[in-house]
C-alpha positions as CSV (number, residue, x, y, z in Angstrom):
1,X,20.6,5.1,-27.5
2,X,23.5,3.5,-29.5
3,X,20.8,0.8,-31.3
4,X,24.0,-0.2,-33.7
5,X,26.4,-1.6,-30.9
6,X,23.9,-2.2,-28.1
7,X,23.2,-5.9,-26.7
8,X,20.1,-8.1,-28.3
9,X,20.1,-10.0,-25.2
10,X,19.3,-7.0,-22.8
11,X,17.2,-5.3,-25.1
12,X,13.6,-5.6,-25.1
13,X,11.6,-6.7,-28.2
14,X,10.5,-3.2,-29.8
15,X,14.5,-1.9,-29.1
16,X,15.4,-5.1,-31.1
17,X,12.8,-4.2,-34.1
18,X,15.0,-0.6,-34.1
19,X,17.7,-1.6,-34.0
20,X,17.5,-4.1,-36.6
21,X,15.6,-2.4,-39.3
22,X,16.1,0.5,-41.5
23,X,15.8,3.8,-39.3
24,X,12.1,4.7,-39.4
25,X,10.8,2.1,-41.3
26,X,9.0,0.1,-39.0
27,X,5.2,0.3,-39.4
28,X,3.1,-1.6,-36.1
29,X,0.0,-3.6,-37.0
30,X,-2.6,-4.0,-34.0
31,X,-0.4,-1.3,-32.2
32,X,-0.4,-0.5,-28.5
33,X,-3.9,1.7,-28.8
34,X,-5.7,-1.1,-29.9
35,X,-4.9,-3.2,-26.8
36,X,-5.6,-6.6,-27.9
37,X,-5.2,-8.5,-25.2
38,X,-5.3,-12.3,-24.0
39,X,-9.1,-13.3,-23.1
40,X,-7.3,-15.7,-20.7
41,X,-4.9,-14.0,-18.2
42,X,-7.2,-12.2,-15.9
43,X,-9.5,-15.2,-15.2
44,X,-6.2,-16.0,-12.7
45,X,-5.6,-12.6,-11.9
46,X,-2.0,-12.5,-13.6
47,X,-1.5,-9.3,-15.9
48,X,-1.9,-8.8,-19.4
49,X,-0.2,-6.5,-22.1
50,X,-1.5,-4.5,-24.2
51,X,-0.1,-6.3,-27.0
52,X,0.0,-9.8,-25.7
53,X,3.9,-9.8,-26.0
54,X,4.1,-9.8,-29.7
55,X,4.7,-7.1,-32.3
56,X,4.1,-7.1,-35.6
57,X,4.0,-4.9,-38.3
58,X,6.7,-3.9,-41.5
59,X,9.3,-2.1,-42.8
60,X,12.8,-2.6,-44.5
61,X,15.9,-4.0,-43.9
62,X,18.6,-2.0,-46.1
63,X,16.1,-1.1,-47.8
64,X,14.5,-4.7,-48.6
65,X,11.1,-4.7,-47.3
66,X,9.8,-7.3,-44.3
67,X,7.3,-8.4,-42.3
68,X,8.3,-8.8,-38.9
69,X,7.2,-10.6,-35.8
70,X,8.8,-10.1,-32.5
71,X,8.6,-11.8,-29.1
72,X,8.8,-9.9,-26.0
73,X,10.5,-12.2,-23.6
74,X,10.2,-10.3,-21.1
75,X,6.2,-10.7,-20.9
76,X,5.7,-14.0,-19.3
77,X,9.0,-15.8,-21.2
78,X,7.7,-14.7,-24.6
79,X,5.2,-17.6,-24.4
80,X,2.6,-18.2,-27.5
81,X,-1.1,-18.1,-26.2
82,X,-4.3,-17.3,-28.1
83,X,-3.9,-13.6,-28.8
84,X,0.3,-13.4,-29.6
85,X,0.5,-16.6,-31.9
86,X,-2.6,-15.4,-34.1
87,X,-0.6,-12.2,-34.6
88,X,2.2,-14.3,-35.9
89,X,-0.4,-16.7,-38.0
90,X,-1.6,-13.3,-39.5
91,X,1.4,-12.0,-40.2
92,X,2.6,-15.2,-42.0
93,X,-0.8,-15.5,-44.3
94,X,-0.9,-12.2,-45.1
95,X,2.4,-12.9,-46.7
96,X,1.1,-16.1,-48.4
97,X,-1.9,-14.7,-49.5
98,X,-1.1,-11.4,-50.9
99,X,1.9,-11.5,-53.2
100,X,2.1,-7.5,-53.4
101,X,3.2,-8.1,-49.4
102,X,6.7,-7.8,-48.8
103,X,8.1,-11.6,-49.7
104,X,10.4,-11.6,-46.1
105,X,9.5,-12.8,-42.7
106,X,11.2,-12.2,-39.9
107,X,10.6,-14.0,-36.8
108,X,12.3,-12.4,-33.5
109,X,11.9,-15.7,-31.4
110,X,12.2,-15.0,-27.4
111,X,10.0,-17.6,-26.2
112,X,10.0,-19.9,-23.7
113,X,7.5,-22.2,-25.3
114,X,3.5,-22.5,-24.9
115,X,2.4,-20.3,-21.9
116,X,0.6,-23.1,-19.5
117,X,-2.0,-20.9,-18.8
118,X,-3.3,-20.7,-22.3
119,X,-3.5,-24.5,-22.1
120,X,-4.9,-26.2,-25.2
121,X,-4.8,-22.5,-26.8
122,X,-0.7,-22.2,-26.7
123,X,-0.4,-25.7,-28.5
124,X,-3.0,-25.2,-30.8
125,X,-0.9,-21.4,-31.6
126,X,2.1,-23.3,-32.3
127,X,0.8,-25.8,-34.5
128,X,-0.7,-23.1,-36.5
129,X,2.5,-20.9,-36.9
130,X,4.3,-24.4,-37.8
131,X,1.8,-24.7,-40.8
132,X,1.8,-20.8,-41.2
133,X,5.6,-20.5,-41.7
134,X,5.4,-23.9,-44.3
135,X,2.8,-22.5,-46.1
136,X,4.4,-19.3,-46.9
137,X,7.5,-20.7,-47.7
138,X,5.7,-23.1,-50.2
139,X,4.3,-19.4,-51.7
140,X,7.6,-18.4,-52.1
141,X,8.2,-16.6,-49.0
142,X,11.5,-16.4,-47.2
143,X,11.0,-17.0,-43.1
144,X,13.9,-16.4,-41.6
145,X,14.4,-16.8,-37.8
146,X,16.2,-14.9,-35.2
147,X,17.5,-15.7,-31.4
148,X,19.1,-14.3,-29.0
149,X,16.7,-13.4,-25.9
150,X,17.0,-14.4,-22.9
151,X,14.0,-16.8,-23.2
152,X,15.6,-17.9,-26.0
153,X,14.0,-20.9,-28.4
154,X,12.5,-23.4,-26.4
155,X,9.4,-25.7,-27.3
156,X,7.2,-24.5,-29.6
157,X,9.8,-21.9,-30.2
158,X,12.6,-24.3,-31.0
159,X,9.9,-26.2,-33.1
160,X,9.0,-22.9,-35.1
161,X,12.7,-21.9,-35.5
162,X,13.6,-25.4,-37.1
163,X,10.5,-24.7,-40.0
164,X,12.1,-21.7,-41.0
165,X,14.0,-20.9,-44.0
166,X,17.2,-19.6,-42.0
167,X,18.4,-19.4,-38.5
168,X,20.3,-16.8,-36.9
169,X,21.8,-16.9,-33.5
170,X,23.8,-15.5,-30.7
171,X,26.1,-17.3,-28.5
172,X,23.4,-16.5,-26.2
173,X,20.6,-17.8,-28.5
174,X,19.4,-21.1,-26.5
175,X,17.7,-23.6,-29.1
176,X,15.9,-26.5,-27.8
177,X,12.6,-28.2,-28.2
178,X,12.7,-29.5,-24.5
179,X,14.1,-27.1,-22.0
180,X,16.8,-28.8,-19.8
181,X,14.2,-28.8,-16.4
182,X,11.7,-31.2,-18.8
183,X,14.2,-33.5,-19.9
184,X,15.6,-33.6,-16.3
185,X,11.9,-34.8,-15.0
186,X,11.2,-36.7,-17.6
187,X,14.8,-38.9,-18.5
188,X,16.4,-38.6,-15.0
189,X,19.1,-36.1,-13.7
190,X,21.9,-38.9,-15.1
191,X,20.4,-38.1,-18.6
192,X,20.7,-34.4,-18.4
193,X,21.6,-32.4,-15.3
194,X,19.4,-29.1,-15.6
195,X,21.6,-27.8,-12.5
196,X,24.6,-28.1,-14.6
197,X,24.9,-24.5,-16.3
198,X,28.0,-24.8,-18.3
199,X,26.0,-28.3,-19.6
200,X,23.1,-26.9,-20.7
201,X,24.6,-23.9,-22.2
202,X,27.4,-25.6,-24.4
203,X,24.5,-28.0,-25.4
204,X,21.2,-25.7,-26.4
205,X,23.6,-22.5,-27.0
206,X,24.5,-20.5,-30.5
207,X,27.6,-22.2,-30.4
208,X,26.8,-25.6,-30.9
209,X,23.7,-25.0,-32.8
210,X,26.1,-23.6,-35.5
211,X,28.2,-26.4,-35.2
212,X,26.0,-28.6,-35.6
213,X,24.1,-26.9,-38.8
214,X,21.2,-26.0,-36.7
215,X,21.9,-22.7,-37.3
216,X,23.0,-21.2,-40.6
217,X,24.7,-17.9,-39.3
218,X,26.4,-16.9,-35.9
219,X,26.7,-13.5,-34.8
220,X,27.9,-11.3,-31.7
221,X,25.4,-10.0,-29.3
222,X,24.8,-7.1,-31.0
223,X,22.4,-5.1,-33.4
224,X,24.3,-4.5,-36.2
225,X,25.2,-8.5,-35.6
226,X,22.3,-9.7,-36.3
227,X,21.9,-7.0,-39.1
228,X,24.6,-8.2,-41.1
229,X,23.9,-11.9,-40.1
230,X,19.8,-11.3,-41.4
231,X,20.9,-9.5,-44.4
232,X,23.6,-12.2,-45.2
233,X,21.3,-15.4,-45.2
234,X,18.4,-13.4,-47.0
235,X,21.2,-13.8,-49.9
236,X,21.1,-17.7,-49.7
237,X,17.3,-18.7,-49.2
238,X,16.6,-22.5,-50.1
239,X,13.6,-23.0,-52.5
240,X,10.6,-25.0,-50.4
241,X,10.5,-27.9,-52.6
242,X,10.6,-31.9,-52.3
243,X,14.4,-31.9,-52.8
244,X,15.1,-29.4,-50.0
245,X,13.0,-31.6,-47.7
246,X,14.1,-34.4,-48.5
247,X,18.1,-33.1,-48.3
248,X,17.0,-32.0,-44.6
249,X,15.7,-35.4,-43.7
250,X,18.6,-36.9,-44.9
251,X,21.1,-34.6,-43.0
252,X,19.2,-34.9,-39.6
253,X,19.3,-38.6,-40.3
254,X,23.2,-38.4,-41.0
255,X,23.3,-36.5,-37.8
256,X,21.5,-38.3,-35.4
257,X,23.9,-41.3,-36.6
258,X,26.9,-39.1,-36.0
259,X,26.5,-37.2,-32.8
260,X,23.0,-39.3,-31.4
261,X,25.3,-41.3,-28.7
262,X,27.1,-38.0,-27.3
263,X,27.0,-36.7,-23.8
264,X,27.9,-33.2,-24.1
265,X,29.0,-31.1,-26.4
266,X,32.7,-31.7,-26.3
267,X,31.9,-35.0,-27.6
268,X,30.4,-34.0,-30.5
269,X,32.7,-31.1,-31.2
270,X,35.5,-34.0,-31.4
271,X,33.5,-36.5,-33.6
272,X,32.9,-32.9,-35.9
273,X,37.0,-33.3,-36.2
274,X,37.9,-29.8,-34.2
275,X,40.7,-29.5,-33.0
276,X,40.9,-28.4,-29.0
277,X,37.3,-28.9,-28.9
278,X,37.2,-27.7,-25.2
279,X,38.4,-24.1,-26.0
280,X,35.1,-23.5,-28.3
281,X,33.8,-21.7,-25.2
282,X,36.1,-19.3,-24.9
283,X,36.6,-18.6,-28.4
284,X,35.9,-14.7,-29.2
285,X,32.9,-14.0,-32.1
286,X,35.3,-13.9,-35.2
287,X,37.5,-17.3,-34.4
288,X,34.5,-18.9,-34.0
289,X,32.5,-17.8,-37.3
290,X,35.7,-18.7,-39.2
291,X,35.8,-22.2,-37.5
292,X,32.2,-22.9,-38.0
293,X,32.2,-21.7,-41.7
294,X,34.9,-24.5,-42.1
295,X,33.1,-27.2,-40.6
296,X,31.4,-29.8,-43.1
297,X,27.6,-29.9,-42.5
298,X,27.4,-26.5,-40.5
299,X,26.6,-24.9,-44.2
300,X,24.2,-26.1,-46.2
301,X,21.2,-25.5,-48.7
302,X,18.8,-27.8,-46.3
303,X,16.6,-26.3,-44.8
């Protein structure tokens, strides 16, 4: 197999971690033999996996070691339950705690939020990688996120992309913390038509995440994409600090101002000032990352 060229999208989570780090490198924690498995699944006779949809281990990325934690999207969306987000809590505190640990985290997020099954265990598994990632950050630890699953970011995903220290995405990288079915039921169909594809795409996809400085780097759907994408941000990691927080707050309060009031994402392309907003779409990888590098507030050292 090709890992270089081959599509993150399609592949699943363990031909992502190949793909993506150093060739023979990766080293699994709490691998495949030890089949630790969700307590929860079988009570309603759904399947479980033998690693509860999450992999975790190390291993270097041209030649800078990592942690790494990947979602399997294709294991029930990705979701976080008991077992899979304490693999990801480990993961992140064994960087905090232990300083001769490699000081990179990467996050492969495929998740379609908290699996419902899990109940009261998926939330509490979220909160805990949200207070996971910031404390390893605040230790000095770079958390970088990556997505481009099909499950993509959503809920507690979304919320666990936006603590990180850097975002990468695809064009196919859906970032949201409600998916477009829960803001349907909740706000009406006139607030947000889930049945609208081409809606719900330009709105929660790569694209206009990147436009809108919710993502600090755009790549193709590729492997060595989001190589050179990881490997480029790693280069431009904010300190954790008061003045990086409070730079954030200040730009999501500048944005909601801007862009709060918009409809779709047209709208908010034109208020960014681009020109022929409604050809983003169609725009191949390489136009785009040029436009978006030029767009004031897509870049930025908040985080």
């Amino acid at each position: 197999m090709d890992h270089a060229h081959s599509s993150w999208l399609q592949a699943t989570a363990r031909q992502r971690i190949a793909g993506l780090l150093d060739a023979n490198s990766f080293q699994e924690f709490i691998g495949p033999a030890a089949r630790v498995q969700s307590p929860h699944l079988h009570l309603f006779d759904l399947p479980s996996a033998f690693d509860d949809g999450v992999i975790v281990g190390r291993g270097s990325l041209d030649g800078t070691p990592v942690l790494l934690a990947a979602q399997e999207g294709q294991f029930m969306g990705g979701t976080f339950g008991e077992v899979s987000g304490a693999k990801i809590v480990g993961i992140l505190r064994a960087a905090r705690d232990h300083t001769d640990l490699p000081r990179v985290v990467l996050l492969l997020l495929d998740s379609g939020g908290v699996r419902l099954q899990e109940a009261n265990a998926g939330e509490l598994a979220v909160a805990e990688v949200m207070r996971a990632v910031t404390e390893a950050r605040r230790a000095g630890v770079a958390v970088i996120a990556l997505v481009g699953g099909r499950a993509g970011a959503f809920g507690g995903a979304g919320l666990t992309a936006a603590t990180c220290s850097r975002i990468v995405v695809s064009e196919q990288g859906r970032i949201s913390v409600s998916g477009p079915e829960v803001i349907e039921t909740n706000k009406g169909v006139e607030e947000f038509d889930s049945r609208d594809k081409a809606l719900v795409w330009s709105v929660s996809g790569g694209k206009n995440r990147r436009l809108i400085g919710g993502a600090d780097a755009f790549t193709a759907d590729a492997m060595d994409g989001f190589r050179a994408a990881t490997k480029a941000v790693l280069a431009h990691v904010p300190k954790f600090d008061l003045a990086t927080l409070q730079a954030e707050q200040a730009r999501l309060a500048e944005r909601q101002t801007r862009l709060g009031g918009c409809e779709d994402a047209i709208s908010m392309w034109t208020i960014l000032g681009i020109d022929h907003p409604e050809a983003i779409s169609a725009m191949d990888n390489d136009a785009f990352i040029a436009l978006a590098n030029g767009i004031k507030g897509a870049s930025h050292d908040a985080r």
